[in-house]
Short mmCIF file of C-alpha atoms and ligand atoms in Angstrom, two decimals:
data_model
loop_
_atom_site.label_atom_id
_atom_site.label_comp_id
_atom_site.label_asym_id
_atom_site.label_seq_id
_atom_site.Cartn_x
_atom_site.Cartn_y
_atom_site.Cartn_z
CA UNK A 27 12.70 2.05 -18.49
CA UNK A 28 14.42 0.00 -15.67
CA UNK A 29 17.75 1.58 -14.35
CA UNK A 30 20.01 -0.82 -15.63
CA UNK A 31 22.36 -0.65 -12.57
CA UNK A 32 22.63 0.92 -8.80
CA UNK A 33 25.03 3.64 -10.70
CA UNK A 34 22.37 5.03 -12.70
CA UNK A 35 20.61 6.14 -9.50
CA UNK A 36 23.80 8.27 -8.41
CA UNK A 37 23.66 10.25 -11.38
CA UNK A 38 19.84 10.81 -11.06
CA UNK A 39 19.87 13.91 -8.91
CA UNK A 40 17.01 16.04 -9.57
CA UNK A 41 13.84 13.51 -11.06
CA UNK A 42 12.85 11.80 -13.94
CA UNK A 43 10.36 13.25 -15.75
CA UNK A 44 9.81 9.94 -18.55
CA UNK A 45 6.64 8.50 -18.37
CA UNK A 46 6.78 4.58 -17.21
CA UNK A 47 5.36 2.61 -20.12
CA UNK A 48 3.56 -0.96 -18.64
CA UNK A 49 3.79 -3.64 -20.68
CA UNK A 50 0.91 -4.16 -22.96
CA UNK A 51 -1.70 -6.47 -22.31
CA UNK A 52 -1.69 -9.59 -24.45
CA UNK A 53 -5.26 -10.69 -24.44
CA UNK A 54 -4.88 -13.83 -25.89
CA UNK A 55 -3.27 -15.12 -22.59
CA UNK A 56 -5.20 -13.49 -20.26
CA UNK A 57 -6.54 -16.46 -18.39
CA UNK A 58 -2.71 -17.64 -17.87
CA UNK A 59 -1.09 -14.29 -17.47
CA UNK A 60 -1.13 -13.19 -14.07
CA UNK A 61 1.46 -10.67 -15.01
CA UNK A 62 0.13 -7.49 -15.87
CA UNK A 63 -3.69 -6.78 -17.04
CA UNK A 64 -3.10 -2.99 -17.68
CA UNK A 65 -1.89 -2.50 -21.02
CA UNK A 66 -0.42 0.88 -21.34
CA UNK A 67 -2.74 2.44 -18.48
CA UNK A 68 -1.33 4.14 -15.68
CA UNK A 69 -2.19 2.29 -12.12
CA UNK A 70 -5.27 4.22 -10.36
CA UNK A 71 -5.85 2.30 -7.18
CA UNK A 72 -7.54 2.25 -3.71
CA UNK A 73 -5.74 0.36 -0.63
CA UNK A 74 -8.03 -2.28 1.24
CA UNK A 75 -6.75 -0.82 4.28
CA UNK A 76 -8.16 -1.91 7.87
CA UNK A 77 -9.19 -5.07 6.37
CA UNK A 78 -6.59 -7.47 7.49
CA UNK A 79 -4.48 -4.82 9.22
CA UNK A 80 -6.92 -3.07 11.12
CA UNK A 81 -5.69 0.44 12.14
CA UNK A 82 -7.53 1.81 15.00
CA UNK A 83 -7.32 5.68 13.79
CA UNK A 84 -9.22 5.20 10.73
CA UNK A 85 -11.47 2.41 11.84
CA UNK A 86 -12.50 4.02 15.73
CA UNK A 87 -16.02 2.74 15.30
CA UNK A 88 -15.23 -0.94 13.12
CA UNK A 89 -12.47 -1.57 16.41
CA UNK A 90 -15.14 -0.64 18.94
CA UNK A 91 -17.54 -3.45 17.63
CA UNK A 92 -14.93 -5.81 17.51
CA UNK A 93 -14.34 -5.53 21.38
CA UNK A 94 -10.88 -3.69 20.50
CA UNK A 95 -11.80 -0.29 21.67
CA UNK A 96 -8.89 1.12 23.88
CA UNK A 97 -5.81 -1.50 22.15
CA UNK A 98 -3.69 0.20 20.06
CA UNK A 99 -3.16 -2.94 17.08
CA UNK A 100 -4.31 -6.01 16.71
CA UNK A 101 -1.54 -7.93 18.73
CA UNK A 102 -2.89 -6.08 22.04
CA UNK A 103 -6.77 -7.10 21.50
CA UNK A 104 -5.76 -10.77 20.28
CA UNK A 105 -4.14 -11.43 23.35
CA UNK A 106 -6.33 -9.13 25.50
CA UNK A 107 -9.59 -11.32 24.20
CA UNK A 108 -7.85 -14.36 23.89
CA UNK A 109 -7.65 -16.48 20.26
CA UNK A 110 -10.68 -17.62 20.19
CA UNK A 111 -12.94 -14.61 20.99
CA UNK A 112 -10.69 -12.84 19.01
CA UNK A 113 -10.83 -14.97 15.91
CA UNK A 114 -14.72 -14.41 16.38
CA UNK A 115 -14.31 -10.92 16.29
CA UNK A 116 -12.03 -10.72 13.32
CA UNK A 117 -13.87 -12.50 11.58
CA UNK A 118 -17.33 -10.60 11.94
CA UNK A 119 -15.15 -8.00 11.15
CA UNK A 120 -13.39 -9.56 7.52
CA UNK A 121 -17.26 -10.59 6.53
CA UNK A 122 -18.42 -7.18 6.21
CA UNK A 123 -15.25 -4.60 6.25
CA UNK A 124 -15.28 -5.11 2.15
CA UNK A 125 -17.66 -6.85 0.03
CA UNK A 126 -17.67 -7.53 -3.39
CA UNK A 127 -19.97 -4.30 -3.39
CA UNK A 128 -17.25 -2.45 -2.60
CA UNK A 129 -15.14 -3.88 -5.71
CA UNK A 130 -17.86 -3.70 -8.00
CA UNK A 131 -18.08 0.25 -6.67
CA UNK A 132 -14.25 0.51 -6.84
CA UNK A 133 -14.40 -0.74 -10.35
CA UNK A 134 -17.54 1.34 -11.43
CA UNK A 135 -15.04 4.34 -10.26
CA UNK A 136 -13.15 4.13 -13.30
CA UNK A 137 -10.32 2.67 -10.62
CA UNK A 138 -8.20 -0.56 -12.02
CA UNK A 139 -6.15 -1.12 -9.00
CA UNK A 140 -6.51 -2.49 -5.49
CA UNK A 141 -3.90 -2.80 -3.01
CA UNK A 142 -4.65 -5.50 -0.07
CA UNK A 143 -2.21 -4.97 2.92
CA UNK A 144 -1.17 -7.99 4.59
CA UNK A 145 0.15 -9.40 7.89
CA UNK A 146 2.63 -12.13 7.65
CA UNK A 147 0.18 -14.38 10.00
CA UNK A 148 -2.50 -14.99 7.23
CA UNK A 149 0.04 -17.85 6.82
CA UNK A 150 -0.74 -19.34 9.88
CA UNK A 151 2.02 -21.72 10.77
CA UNK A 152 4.18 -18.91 10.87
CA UNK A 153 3.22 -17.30 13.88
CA UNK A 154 4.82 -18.25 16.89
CA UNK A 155 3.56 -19.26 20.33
CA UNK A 156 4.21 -16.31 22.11
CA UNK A 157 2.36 -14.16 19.29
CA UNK A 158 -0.93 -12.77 19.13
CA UNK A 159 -2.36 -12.31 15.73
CA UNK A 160 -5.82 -13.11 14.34
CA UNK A 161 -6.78 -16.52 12.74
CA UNK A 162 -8.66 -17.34 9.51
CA UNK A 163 -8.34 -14.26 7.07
CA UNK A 164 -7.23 -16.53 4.16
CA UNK A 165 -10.47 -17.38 3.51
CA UNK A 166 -11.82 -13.71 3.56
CA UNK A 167 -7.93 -12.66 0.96
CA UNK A 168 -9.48 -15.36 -1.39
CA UNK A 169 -12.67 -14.04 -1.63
CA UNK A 170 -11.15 -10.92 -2.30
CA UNK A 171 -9.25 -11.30 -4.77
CA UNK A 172 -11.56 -13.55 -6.49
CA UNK A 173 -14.37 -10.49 -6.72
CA UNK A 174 -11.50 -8.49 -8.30
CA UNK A 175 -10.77 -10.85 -10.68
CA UNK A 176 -14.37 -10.44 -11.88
CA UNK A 177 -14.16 -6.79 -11.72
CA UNK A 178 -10.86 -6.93 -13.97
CA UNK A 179 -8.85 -5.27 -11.17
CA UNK A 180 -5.20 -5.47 -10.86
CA UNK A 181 -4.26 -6.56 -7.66
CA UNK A 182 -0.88 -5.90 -5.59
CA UNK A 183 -0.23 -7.65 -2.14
CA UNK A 184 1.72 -6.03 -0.04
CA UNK A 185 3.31 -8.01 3.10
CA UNK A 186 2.52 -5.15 5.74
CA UNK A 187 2.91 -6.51 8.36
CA UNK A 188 6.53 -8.63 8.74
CA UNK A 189 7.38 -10.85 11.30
CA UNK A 190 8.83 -9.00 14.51
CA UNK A 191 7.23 -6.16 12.91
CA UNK A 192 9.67 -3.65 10.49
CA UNK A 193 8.90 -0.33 12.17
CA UNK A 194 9.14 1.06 15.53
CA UNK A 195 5.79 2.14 17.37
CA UNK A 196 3.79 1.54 14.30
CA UNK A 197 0.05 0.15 14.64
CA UNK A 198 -0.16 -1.02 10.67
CA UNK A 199 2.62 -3.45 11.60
CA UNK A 200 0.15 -5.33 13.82
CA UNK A 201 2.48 -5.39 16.59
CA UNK A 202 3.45 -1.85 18.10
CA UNK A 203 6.61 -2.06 20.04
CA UNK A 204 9.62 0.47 20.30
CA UNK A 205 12.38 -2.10 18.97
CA UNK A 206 11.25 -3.83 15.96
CA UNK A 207 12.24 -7.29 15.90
CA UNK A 208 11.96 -7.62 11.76
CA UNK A 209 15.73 -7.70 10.93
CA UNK A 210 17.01 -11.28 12.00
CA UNK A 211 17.81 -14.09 10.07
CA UNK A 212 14.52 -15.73 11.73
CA UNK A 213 12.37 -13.51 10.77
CA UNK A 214 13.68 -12.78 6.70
CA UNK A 215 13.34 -16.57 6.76
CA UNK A 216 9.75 -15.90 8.07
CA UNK A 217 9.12 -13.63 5.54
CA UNK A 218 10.61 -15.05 2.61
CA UNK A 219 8.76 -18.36 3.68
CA UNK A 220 5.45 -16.20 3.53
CA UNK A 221 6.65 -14.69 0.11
CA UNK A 222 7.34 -17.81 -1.45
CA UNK A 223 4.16 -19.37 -0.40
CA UNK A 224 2.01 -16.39 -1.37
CA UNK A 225 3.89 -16.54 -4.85
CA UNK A 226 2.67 -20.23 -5.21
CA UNK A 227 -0.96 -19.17 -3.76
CA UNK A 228 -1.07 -16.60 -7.00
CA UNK A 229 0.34 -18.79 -9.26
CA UNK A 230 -1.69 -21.71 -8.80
CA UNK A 231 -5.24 -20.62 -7.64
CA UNK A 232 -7.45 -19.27 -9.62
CA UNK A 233 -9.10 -16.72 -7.39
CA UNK A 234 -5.55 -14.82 -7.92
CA UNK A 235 -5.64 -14.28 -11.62
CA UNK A 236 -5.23 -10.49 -11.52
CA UNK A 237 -3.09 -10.76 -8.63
CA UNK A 238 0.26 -9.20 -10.54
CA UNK A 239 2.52 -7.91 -8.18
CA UNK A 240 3.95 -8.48 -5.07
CA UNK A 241 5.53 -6.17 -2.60
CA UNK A 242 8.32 -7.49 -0.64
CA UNK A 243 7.25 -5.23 2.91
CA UNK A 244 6.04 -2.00 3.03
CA UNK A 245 7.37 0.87 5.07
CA UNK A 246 10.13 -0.69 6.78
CA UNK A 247 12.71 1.46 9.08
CA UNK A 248 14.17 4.36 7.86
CA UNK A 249 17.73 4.77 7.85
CA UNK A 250 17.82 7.84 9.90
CA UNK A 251 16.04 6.00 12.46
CA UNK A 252 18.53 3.29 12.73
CA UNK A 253 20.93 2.64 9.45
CA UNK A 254 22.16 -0.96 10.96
CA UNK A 255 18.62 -1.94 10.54
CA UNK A 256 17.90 -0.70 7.49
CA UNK A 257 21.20 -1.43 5.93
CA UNK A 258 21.04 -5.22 7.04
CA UNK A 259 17.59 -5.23 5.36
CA UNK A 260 18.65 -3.96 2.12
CA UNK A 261 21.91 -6.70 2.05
CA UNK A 262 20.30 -9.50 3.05
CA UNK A 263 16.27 -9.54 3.18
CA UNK A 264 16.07 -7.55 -0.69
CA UNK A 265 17.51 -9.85 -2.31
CA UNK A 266 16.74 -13.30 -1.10
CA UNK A 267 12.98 -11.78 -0.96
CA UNK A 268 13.55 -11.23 -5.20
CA UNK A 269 15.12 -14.40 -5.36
CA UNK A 270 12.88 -16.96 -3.50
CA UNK A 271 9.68 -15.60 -5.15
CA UNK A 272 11.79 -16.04 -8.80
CA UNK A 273 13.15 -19.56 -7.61
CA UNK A 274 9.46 -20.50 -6.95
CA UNK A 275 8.45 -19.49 -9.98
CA UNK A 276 10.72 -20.87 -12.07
CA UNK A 277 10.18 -24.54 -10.08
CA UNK A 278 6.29 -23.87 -11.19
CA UNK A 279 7.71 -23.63 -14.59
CA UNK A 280 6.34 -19.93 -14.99
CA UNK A 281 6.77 -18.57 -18.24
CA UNK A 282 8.53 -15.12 -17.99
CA UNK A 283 5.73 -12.92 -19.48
CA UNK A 284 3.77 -14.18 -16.54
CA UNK A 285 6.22 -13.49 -13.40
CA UNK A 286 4.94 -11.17 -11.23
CA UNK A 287 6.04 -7.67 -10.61
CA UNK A 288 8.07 -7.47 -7.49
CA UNK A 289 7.67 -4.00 -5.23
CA UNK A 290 10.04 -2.63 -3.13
CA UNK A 291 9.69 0.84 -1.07
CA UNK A 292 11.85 3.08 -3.55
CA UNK A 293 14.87 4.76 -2.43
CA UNK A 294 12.80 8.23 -1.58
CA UNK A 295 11.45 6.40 1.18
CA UNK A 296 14.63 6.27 3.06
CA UNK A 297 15.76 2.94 3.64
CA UNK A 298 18.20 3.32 0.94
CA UNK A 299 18.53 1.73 -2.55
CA UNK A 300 16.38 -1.27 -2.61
CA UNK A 301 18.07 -2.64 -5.90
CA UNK A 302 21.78 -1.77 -4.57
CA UNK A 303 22.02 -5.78 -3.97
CA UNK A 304 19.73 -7.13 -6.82
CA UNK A 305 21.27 -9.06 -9.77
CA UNK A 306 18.31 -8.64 -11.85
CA UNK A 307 15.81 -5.79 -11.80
CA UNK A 308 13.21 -7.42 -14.79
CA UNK A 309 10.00 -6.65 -13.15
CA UNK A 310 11.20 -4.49 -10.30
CA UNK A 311 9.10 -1.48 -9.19
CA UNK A 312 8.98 1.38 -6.55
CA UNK A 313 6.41 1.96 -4.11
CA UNK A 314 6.57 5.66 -3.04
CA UNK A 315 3.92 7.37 -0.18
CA UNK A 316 3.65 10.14 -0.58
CA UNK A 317 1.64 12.04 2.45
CA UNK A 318 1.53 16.26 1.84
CA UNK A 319 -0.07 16.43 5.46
CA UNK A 320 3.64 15.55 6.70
CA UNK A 321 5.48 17.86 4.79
CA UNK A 322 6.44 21.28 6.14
CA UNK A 323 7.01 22.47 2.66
CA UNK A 324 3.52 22.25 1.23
CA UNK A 325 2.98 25.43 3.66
CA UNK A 326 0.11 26.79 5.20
CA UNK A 327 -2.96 27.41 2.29
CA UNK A 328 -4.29 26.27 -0.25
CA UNK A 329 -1.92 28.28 -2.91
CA UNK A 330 1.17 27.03 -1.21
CA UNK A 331 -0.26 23.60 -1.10
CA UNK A 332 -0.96 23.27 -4.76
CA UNK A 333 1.80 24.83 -5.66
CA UNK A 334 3.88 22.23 -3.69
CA UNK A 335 1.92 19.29 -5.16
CA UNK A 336 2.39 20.73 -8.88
CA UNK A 337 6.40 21.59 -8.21
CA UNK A 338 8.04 19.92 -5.59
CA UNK A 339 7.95 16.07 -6.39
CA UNK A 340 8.26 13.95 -9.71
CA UNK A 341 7.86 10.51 -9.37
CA UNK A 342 11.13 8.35 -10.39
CA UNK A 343 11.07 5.93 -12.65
CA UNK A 344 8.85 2.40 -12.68
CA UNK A 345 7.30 4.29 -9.16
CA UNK A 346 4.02 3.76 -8.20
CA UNK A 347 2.81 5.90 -5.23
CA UNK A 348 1.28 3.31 -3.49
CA UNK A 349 -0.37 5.82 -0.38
CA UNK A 350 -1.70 9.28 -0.62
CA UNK A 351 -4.40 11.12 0.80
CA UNK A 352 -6.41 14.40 0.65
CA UNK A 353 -5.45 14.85 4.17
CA UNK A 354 -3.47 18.38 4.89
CA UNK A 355 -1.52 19.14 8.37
CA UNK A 356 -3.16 18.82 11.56
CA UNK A 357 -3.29 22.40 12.47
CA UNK A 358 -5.45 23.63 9.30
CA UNK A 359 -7.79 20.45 8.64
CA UNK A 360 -10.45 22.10 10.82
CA UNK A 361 -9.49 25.71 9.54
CA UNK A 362 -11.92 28.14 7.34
CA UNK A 363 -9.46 27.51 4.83
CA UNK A 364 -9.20 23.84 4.98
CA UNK A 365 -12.01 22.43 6.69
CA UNK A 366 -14.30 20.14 5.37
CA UNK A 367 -17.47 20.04 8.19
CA UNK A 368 -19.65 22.67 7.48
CA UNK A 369 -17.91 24.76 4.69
CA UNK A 370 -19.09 22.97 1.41
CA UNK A 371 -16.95 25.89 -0.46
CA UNK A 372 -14.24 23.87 0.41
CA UNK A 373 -14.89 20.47 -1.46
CA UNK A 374 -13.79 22.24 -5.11
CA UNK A 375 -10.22 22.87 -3.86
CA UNK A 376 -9.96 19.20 -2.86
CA UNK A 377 -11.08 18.43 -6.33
CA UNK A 378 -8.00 20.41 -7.10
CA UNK A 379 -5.55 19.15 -4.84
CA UNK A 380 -6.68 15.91 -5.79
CA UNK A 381 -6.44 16.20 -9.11
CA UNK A 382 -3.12 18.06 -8.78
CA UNK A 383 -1.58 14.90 -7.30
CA UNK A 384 -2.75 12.11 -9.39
CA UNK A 385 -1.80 14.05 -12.79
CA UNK A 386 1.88 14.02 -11.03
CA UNK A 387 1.69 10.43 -10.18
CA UNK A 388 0.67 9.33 -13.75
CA UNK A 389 4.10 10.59 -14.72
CA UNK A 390 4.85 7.77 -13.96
CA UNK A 391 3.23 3.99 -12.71
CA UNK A 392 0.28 5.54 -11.53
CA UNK A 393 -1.09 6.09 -7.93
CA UNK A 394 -3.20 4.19 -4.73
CA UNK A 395 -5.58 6.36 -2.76
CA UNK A 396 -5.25 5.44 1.00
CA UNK A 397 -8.05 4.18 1.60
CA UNK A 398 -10.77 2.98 0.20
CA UNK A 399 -13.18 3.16 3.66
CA UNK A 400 -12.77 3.93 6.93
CA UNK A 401 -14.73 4.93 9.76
CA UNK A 402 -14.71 7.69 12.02
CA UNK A 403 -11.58 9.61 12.53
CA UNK A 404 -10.98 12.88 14.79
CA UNK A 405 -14.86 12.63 15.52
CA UNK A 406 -16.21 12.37 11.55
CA UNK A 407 -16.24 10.28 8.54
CA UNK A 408 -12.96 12.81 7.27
CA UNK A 409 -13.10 12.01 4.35
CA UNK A 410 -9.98 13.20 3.50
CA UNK A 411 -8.68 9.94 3.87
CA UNK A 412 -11.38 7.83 2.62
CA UNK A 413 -12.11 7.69 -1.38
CA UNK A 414 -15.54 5.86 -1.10
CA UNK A 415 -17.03 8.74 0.93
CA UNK A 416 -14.96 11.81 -0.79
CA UNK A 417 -16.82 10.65 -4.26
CA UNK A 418 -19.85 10.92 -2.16
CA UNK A 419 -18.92 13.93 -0.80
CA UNK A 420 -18.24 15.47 -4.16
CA UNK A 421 -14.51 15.84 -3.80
CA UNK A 422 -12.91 12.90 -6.11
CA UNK A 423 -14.56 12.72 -9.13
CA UNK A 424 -16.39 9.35 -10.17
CA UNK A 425 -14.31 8.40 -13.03
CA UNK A 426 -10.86 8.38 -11.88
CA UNK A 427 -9.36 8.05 -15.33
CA UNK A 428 -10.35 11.70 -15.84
CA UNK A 429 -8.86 13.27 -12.63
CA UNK A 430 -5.52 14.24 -14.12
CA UNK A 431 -7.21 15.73 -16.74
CA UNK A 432 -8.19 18.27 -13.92
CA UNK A 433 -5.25 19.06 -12.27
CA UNK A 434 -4.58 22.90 -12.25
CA UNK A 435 -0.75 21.94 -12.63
C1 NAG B 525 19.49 -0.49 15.84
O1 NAG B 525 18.91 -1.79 16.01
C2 NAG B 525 19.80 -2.71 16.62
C3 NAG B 525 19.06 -4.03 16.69
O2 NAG B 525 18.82 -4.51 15.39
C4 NAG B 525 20.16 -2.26 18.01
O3 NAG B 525 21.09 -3.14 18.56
C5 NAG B 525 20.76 -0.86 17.93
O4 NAG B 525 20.95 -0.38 19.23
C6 NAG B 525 19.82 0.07 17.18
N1 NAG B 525 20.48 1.35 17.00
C7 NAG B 525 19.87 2.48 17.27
C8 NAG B 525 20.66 3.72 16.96
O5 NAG B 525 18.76 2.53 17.76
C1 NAG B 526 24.75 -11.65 -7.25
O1 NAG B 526 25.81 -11.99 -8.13
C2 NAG B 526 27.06 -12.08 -7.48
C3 NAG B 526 28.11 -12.29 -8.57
O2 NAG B 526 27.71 -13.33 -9.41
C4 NAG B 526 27.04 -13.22 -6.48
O3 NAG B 526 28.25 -13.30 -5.79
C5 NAG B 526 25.93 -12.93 -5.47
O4 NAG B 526 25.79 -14.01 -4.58
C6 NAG B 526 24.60 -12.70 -6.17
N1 NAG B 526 23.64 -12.27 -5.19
C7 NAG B 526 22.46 -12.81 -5.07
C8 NAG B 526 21.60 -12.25 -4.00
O5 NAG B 526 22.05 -13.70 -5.78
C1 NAG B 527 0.59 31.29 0.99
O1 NAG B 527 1.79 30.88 1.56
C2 NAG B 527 2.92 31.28 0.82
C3 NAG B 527 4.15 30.73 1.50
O2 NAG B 527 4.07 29.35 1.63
C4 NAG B 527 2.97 32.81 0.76
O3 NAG B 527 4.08 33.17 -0.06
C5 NAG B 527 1.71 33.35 0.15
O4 NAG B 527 1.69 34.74 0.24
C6 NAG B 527 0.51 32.81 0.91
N1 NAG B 527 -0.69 33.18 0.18
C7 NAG B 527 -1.74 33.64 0.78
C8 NAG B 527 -2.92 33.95 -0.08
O5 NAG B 527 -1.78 33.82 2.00
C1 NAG B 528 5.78 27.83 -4.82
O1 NAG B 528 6.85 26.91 -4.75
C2 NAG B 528 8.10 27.46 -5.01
C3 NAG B 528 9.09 26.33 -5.04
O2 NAG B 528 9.11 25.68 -3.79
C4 NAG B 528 8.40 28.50 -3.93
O3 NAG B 528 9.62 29.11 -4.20
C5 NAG B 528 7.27 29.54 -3.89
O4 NAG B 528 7.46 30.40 -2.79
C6 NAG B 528 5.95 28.87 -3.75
N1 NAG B 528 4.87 29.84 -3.80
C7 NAG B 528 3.84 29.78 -2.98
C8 NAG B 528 2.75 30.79 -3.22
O5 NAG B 528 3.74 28.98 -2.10
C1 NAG B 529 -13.96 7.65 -17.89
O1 NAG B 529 -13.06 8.49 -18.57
C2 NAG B 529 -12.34 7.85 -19.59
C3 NAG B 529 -11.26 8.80 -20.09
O2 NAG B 529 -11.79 10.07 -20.30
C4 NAG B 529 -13.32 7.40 -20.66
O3 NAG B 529 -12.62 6.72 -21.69
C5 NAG B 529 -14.34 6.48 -20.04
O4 NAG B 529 -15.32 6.13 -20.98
C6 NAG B 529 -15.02 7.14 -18.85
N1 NAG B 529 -15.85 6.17 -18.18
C7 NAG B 529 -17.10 6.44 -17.87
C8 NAG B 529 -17.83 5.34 -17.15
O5 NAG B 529 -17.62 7.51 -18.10
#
């Protein structure tokens, strides 16, 4: 179901609407295949956000204990505490953000899937002198992925937080700043040193036997924000990213049914064709976010915004939509129509709307709610954003295999 070459993707103008087979699960080699543990099942995931990225809008209260309150990402509380406090704090905070309660309620969800955002400084000689980043979240990734490994969940880590950071003014790079730094040779050495290493870490380790896919960065720059950027990215991180984590591989001797699935944002994300400069696309897939709230087209109630769900986007190809959320735009989320404190009416739609997006996802790879937890947003647990309180709340249902069934597509 791969596109065989950077061509194909001209041609595809409107979307694909074939359904992205996974490779079946061979169970006789499960405890060697780190591959893929799915069989033929669609991804249904929940990001670990705000565990070792912590994002201050979804996390207000979690950032206030930590001594953060009033710094915008980590960067600014690391150096405003100094290392030491702050690899106190960070740690307090790793101990209890997720435990393997939370996976064995993720997995009890009918969920298969987590994704665990990254910064590149959980590799620690990495980071520079003049940086300010926590210390000591490897231990906390391990244990992590080892409780999902019981569970039976799939894993995907996504590097979320490059060196020199790979956005402008963005918190969930760790470092906010207004002239991202990400696109030297430096730093896509930094990177691809982090890559490789976290390849070997998956490969060799037990505690990362469901670990099966790796995703290069997430949300880098857009090309409409600046196309030099992006465009040097695309020529010269994207493929020396694919080929250092399959050189390290095949140096471990790893057999091919057991190479990990390499992610890349997809082309709708803007930063162009991630594949344009790949000689080999075995394994490649598309990470796609996918945020209604942000799109003027989903309108202004709740007709308009199903209706937009349902008709306006098929995933591509080999995509998974690796963010989503319940959330709608700002200026109806506290609406009669839309709001969610005090109108219990409400919750059904978002059973809808919920529903209404996954069954488009499966279409394809599957999808990842963002986020599992979080804490006090806009005043409230909003729960829009958060699928461990919107099953509480009624809104996602508790076996997520049966949501697309649902959908009023
Ligand atoms: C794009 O980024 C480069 C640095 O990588 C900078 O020199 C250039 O001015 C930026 N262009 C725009 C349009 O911001
Ligand atoms: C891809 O293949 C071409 C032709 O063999 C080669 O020149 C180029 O260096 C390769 N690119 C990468 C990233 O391996
Ligand atoms: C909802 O919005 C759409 C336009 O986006 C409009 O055509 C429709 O009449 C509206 N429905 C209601 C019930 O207001
Ligand atoms: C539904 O979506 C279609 C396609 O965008 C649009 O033409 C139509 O106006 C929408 N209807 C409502 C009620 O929003
Ligand atoms: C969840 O739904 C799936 C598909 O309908 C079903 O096979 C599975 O048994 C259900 N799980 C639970 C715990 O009810």
């Amino acid at each position: 179901m791969l596109y065989s070459s950077a061509a194909s993707w001209l041609t595809l103008t409107i979307v694909s609407t074939a359904i992205a087979t996974l490779p079946a699960i061979d169970t006789e080699k499960l405890s060697v295949s780190r591959r893929w543990l799915l069989g033929d099942d669609k991804i249904r995931g929940v990001n670990l956000g705000s565990l070792f990225i912590v994002e201050e809008w979804f996390a207000k209260d979690e950032w206030a204990s930590m001594g953060c309150k009033g710094f915008y990402d980590e960067w600014s509380c690391v150096e405003s505490l100094g290392q030491e406090a702050a690899d106190a704090a960070f740690e307090g905070h790793w101990k209890s953000w997720i435990t393997e309660d939370d996976i064995a309620q993720i997995a009890s969800y009918g969920l298969n899937t987590i994704r665990i955002p990254v910064g590149f400084w959980i590799k620690e000689d990495l980071v520079q002198s003049d940086e300010y980043y926590p210390r000591g979240g490897l231990k906390y990734l391990d244990h992590v992925v080892g409780w999902a490994g019981d569970a039976g969940l799939y894993v995907i880590i996504d590097l979320h937080g490059g060196p020199g950071s790979q956005s402008p003014n963005e918190e969930f790079t760790g470092h906010s700043t207004a002239n991202p730094g990400f696109f030297t040779v430096a730093n896509y050495e930094r990177a691809n040193q982090f890559l490789e290493w976290m390849t070997e870490r998956i490969h060799t380790n037990d505690a990362y036997r469901t670990v099966g896919m790796i995703e290069v960065i997430n949300e880098p720059i857009k090309r409409r924000v600046n196309a030099t950027d992006a465009d040097d990215m695309l020529k010269n991180f994207y493929p020396a990213a694919w080929n250092r984590i399959r050189d390290r591989e095949s140096e471990l001797g790893i057999a091919k049914e057991d190479m990990l699935h390499i992610l890349y944002m997809g082309s709708n994300w803007g930063s162009g064709h991630p594949e344009t400069y790949l000689n080999d696309t075995t394994y490649l897939y598309f990470d796609d976010h996918v945020y209604w709230k942000f799109d003027t087209r989903s309108g202004k109630n709740k007709t308009s915004y199903i209706n937009a769900t349902c008709s306006l986007y098929r995933p591509e190809s080999n995509v998974v939509v690796g963010e989503f959320s319940l959330s709608v735009a700002s200026d109806l989320q506290n609406t009669d129509e839309f709001g969610i404190q005090g109108h219990p009416e409400n919750v059904a739609w978002y059973t809808d709307y919920f529903a209404a997006q996954v069954s488009i996802y499966e279409k394809s790879g599957g999808w990842i709610f963002w986020n599992w937890k979080c804490n006090w947003i806009n005043q409230f647990n909003d729960w829009r954003w958060c699928y461990k309180t919107a099953v509480e709340a009624g809104a996602i249902p508790k076996n997520a295999s049966k949501a697309a069934s649902l959908s009023p597509c």
